[in-house]
PDB file of C-alpha atoms in Angstrom:
ATOM      1  CA  MET A   1     -31.812  15.289  75.118  1.00  0.00           C
ATOM      2  CA  SER A   2     -34.207  16.647  72.045  1.00  0.00           C
ATOM      3  CA  THR A   3     -34.790  15.981  68.616  1.00  0.00           C
ATOM      4  CA  ALA A   4     -34.852  17.965  65.953  1.00  0.00           C
ATOM      5  CA  ALA A   5     -36.807  17.754  63.415  1.00  0.00           C
ATOM      6  CA  ILE A   6     -34.722  17.353  59.752  1.00  0.00           C
ATOM      7  CA  THR A   7     -36.870  18.939  57.067  1.00  0.00           C
ATOM      8  CA  MET A   8     -35.523  17.553  53.147  1.00  0.00           C
ATOM      9  CA  SER A   9     -36.537  20.134  50.934  1.00  0.00           C
ATOM     10  CA  SER A  10     -36.792  19.416  47.327  1.00  0.00           C
ATOM     11  CA  SER A  11     -35.231  20.732  44.534  1.00  0.00           C
ATOM     12  CA  LYS A  12     -37.061  21.947  40.887  1.00  0.00           C
ATOM     13  CA  PHE A  13     -34.404  19.306  39.960  1.00  0.00           C
ATOM     14  CA  ASP A  14     -35.685  15.816  41.146  1.00  0.00           C
ATOM     15  CA  MET A  15     -37.338  13.105  39.754  1.00  0.00           C
ATOM     16  CA  PRO A  16     -40.289  10.482  41.016  1.00  0.00           C
ATOM     17  CA  ALA A  17     -38.315   7.435  40.538  1.00  0.00           C
ATOM     18  CA  GLY A  18     -38.926   5.640  36.905  1.00  0.00           C
ATOM     19  CA  VAL A  19     -39.014   8.742  35.384  1.00  0.00           C
ATOM     20  CA  HIS A  20     -36.283   9.258  32.304  1.00  0.00           C
ATOM     21  CA  THR A  21     -34.689  11.868  31.116  1.00  0.00           C
ATOM     22  CA  ARG A  22     -34.124  12.331  27.530  1.00  0.00           C
ATOM     23  CA  LEU A  23     -30.390  14.450  26.622  1.00  0.00           C
ATOM     24  CA  ARG A  24     -30.646  17.409  24.737  1.00  0.00           C
ATOM     25  CA  LEU A  25     -28.626  19.278  22.946  1.00  0.00           C
ATOM     26  CA  THR A  26     -28.476  22.477  21.442  1.00  0.00           C
ATOM     27  CA  ARG A  27     -26.428  23.525  18.187  1.00  0.00           C
ATOM     28  CA  ARG A  28     -23.938  24.634  19.485  1.00  0.00           C
ATOM     29  CA  GLY A  29     -23.587  21.278  21.565  1.00  0.00           C
ATOM     30  CA  ARG A  30     -24.209  19.575  18.510  1.00  0.00           C
ATOM     31  CA  VAL A  31     -20.861  21.242  16.361  1.00  0.00           C
ATOM     32  CA  VAL A  32     -18.361  20.449  19.327  1.00  0.00           C
ATOM     33  CA  LEU A  33     -19.824  16.790  19.869  1.00  0.00           C
ATOM     34  CA  THR A  34     -19.048  16.596  15.579  1.00  0.00           C
ATOM     35  CA  SER A  35     -16.270  18.150  15.886  1.00  0.00           C
ATOM     36  CA  LEU A  36     -14.753  16.277  18.815  1.00  0.00           C
ATOM     37  CA  ALA A  37     -15.605  12.735  16.681  1.00  0.00           C
ATOM     38  CA  SER A  38     -14.200  14.138  13.097  1.00  0.00           C
ATOM     39  CA  VAL A  39     -10.797  15.329  15.250  1.00  0.00           C
ATOM     40  CA  PRO A  40      -9.677  11.110  14.987  1.00  0.00           C
ATOM     41  CA  ILE A  41     -10.596  10.886  11.485  1.00  0.00           C
ATOM     42  CA  VAL A  42      -8.698  14.403  10.301  1.00  0.00           C
ATOM     43  CA  VAL A  43      -5.814  13.290  11.885  1.00  0.00           C
ATOM     44  CA  GLY A  44      -6.298   9.678  10.484  1.00  0.00           C
ATOM     45  CA  ALA A  45      -6.224  11.692   6.973  1.00  0.00           C
ATOM     46  CA  LEU A  46      -4.049  13.583   7.433  1.00  0.00           C
ATOM     47  CA  VAL A  47      -0.949  10.963   9.273  1.00  0.00           C
ATOM     48  CA  PHE A  48      -2.592   8.510   5.593  1.00  0.00           C
ATOM     49  CA  ALA A  49      -1.501  11.321   3.155  1.00  0.00           C
ATOM     50  CA  LEU A  50       1.744  12.490   4.378  1.00  0.00           C
ATOM     51  CA  ASN A  51       3.208   8.411   4.318  1.00  0.00           C
ATOM     52  CA  GLY A  52       1.407   6.894   1.800  1.00  0.00           C
ATOM     53  CA  GLY A  53       4.624   7.605  -0.393  1.00  0.00           C
ATOM     54  CA  GLY A  54       6.204   5.376   2.190  1.00  0.00           C
ATOM     55  CA  ALA A  55       6.688   2.436  -0.149  1.00  0.00           C
ATOM     56  CA  ALA A  56       7.529   4.416  -3.088  1.00  0.00           C
ATOM     57  CA  ALA A  57      11.090   4.636  -4.487  1.00  0.00           C
ATOM     58  CA  SER A  58      13.424   7.011  -2.871  1.00  0.00           C
ATOM     59  CA  GLY A  59      15.193   9.282  -4.861  1.00  0.00           C
ATOM     60  CA  ASP A  60      18.256   7.238  -5.228  1.00  0.00           C
ATOM     61  CA  HIS A  61      18.587   5.627  -8.617  1.00  0.00           C
ATOM     62  CA  ALA A  62      20.665   3.437  -9.154  1.00  0.00           C
ATOM     63  CA  ALA A  63      22.064   2.327 -12.761  1.00  0.00           C
ATOM     64  CA  VAL A  64      20.800  -0.528 -13.937  1.00  0.00           C
ATOM     65  CA  HIS A  65      22.578  -1.700 -17.039  1.00  0.00           C
ATOM     66  CA  PHE A  66      22.147  -4.659 -18.901  1.00  0.00           C
ATOM     67  CA  GLN A  67      23.283  -6.278 -21.351  1.00  0.00           C
ATOM     68  CA  HIS A  68      21.878  -6.190 -24.542  1.00  0.00           C
ATOM     69  CA  VAL A  69      22.085  -9.417 -27.817  1.00  0.00           C
ATOM     70  CA  THR A  70      20.828  -9.101 -30.841  1.00  0.00           C
ATOM     71  CA  VAL A  71      19.443 -12.491 -31.853  1.00  0.00           C
ATOM     72  CA  GLN A  72      20.752 -13.750 -34.790  1.00  0.00           C
ATOM     73  CA  SER A  73      19.151 -15.701 -37.975  1.00  0.00           C
ATOM     74  CA  GLY A  74      18.785 -19.515 -36.637  1.00  0.00           C
ATOM     75  CA  GLN A  75      19.062 -18.393 -32.726  1.00  0.00           C
ATOM     76  CA  SER A  76      16.521 -19.131 -30.267  1.00  0.00           C
ATOM     77  CA  LEU A  77      16.427 -18.290 -26.225  1.00  0.00           C
ATOM     78  CA  TRP A  78      17.635 -21.293 -26.214  1.00  0.00           C
ATOM     79  CA  SER A  79      20.989 -21.078 -27.784  1.00  0.00           C
ATOM     80  CA  ILE A  80      21.769 -18.073 -25.719  1.00  0.00           C
ATOM     81  CA  ALA A  81      20.313 -19.743 -22.902  1.00  0.00           C
ATOM     82  CA  GLU A  82      23.745 -21.326 -23.023  1.00  0.00           C
ATOM     83  CA  LYS A  83      25.557 -19.061 -24.539  1.00  0.00           C
ATOM     84  CA  VAL A  84      25.475 -16.693 -21.815  1.00  0.00           C
ATOM     85  CA  ALA A  85      24.014 -18.499 -19.090  1.00  0.00           C
ATOM     86  CA  PRO A  86      26.727 -21.972 -19.798  1.00  0.00           C
ATOM     87  CA  SER A  87      26.596 -23.686 -16.097  1.00  0.00           C
ATOM     88  CA  ALA A  88      22.240 -22.546 -15.020  1.00  0.00           C
ATOM     89  CA  ASP A  89      19.785 -24.565 -16.460  1.00  0.00           C
ATOM     90  CA  PRO A  90      18.746 -23.294 -19.832  1.00  0.00           C
ATOM     91  CA  ARG A  91      14.413 -22.525 -18.083  1.00  0.00           C
ATOM     92  CA  ASP A  92      15.464 -21.084 -15.657  1.00  0.00           C
ATOM     93  CA  VAL A  93      17.370 -18.682 -17.934  1.00  0.00           C
ATOM     94  CA  ILE A  94      14.903 -18.724 -20.719  1.00  0.00           C
ATOM     95  CA  ALA A  95      12.281 -17.379 -18.520  1.00  0.00           C
ATOM     96  CA  ASP A  96      14.275 -14.979 -16.847  1.00  0.00           C
ATOM     97  CA  ILE A  97      14.980 -13.134 -20.367  1.00  0.00           C
ATOM     98  CA  VAL A  98      11.230 -13.997 -21.220  1.00  0.00           C
ATOM     99  CA  SER A  99      10.439 -11.682 -17.708  1.00  0.00           C
ATOM    100  CA  LEU A 100      12.931  -9.482 -18.329  1.00  0.00           C
ATOM    101  CA  ASN A 101      12.256  -8.673 -21.390  1.00  0.00           C
ATOM    102  CA  GLN A 102       8.186  -8.859 -21.099  1.00  0.00           C
ATOM    103  CA  LEU A 103       8.465 -11.078 -24.631  1.00  0.00           C
ATOM    104  CA  ASP A 104       5.148 -12.901 -24.798  1.00  0.00           C
ATOM    105  CA  SER A 105       6.394 -15.980 -25.402  1.00  0.00           C
ATOM    106  CA  ALA A 106       9.729 -17.623 -25.643  1.00  0.00           C
ATOM    107  CA  VAL A 107      10.139 -17.099 -29.507  1.00  0.00           C
ATOM    108  CA  VAL A 108      12.190 -14.753 -30.917  1.00  0.00           C
ATOM    109  CA  SER A 109      13.132 -13.055 -34.515  1.00  0.00           C
ATOM    110  CA  PRO A 110      16.762 -12.622 -35.847  1.00  0.00           C
ATOM    111  CA  GLY A 111      17.383  -8.908 -34.929  1.00  0.00           C
ATOM    112  CA  GLN A 112      15.217  -8.545 -32.607  1.00  0.00           C
ATOM    113  CA  ARG A 113      17.078  -7.018 -29.663  1.00  0.00           C
ATOM    114  CA  ILE A 114      17.225  -8.343 -25.963  1.00  0.00           C
ATOM    115  CA  ALA A 115      18.340  -7.082 -22.818  1.00  0.00           C
ATOM    116  CA  ILE A 116      20.166 -10.234 -20.837  1.00  0.00           C
ATOM    117  CA  PRO A 117      19.573 -10.098 -17.008  1.00  0.00           C
ATOM    118  CA  SER A 118      22.567  -8.728 -14.626  1.00  0.00           C
ATOM    119  CA  GLN A 119      23.357 -11.542 -13.125  1.00  0.00           C
ATOM    120  CA  TYR A 120      24.012 -14.333 -16.625  1.00  0.00           C
ATOM    121  CA  ALA A 121      25.492 -10.435 -17.758  1.00  0.00           C
ATOM    122  CA  HIS A 122      29.527 -11.291 -18.064  1.00  0.00           C
TER     123      HIS A 122
END
């Protein structure tokens, strides 16, 4: 039996143990890497921009009609609330009227026209 000697040739890329190489990117490599990294950001921005109006009102416009009452001399929101919703708690009706009409307080003046919420209008 004969033994053959095996010789290993080392290439110029073999590094001695403990030596670390640093990754170097060319200009083209940096452009490609930056482009690939920015694709998810651009796609996310497009999706957000296209769906950003999802919470906006749709094109269906529901006609909302309110009953309006003109405040007479000596009337208060309490008396109006008792008149338009006799079975409801006047405090709740007053709160709804103030909110709907964006009033600063529950004080009204004679001649003032106020909207009555549709749930109380008959």
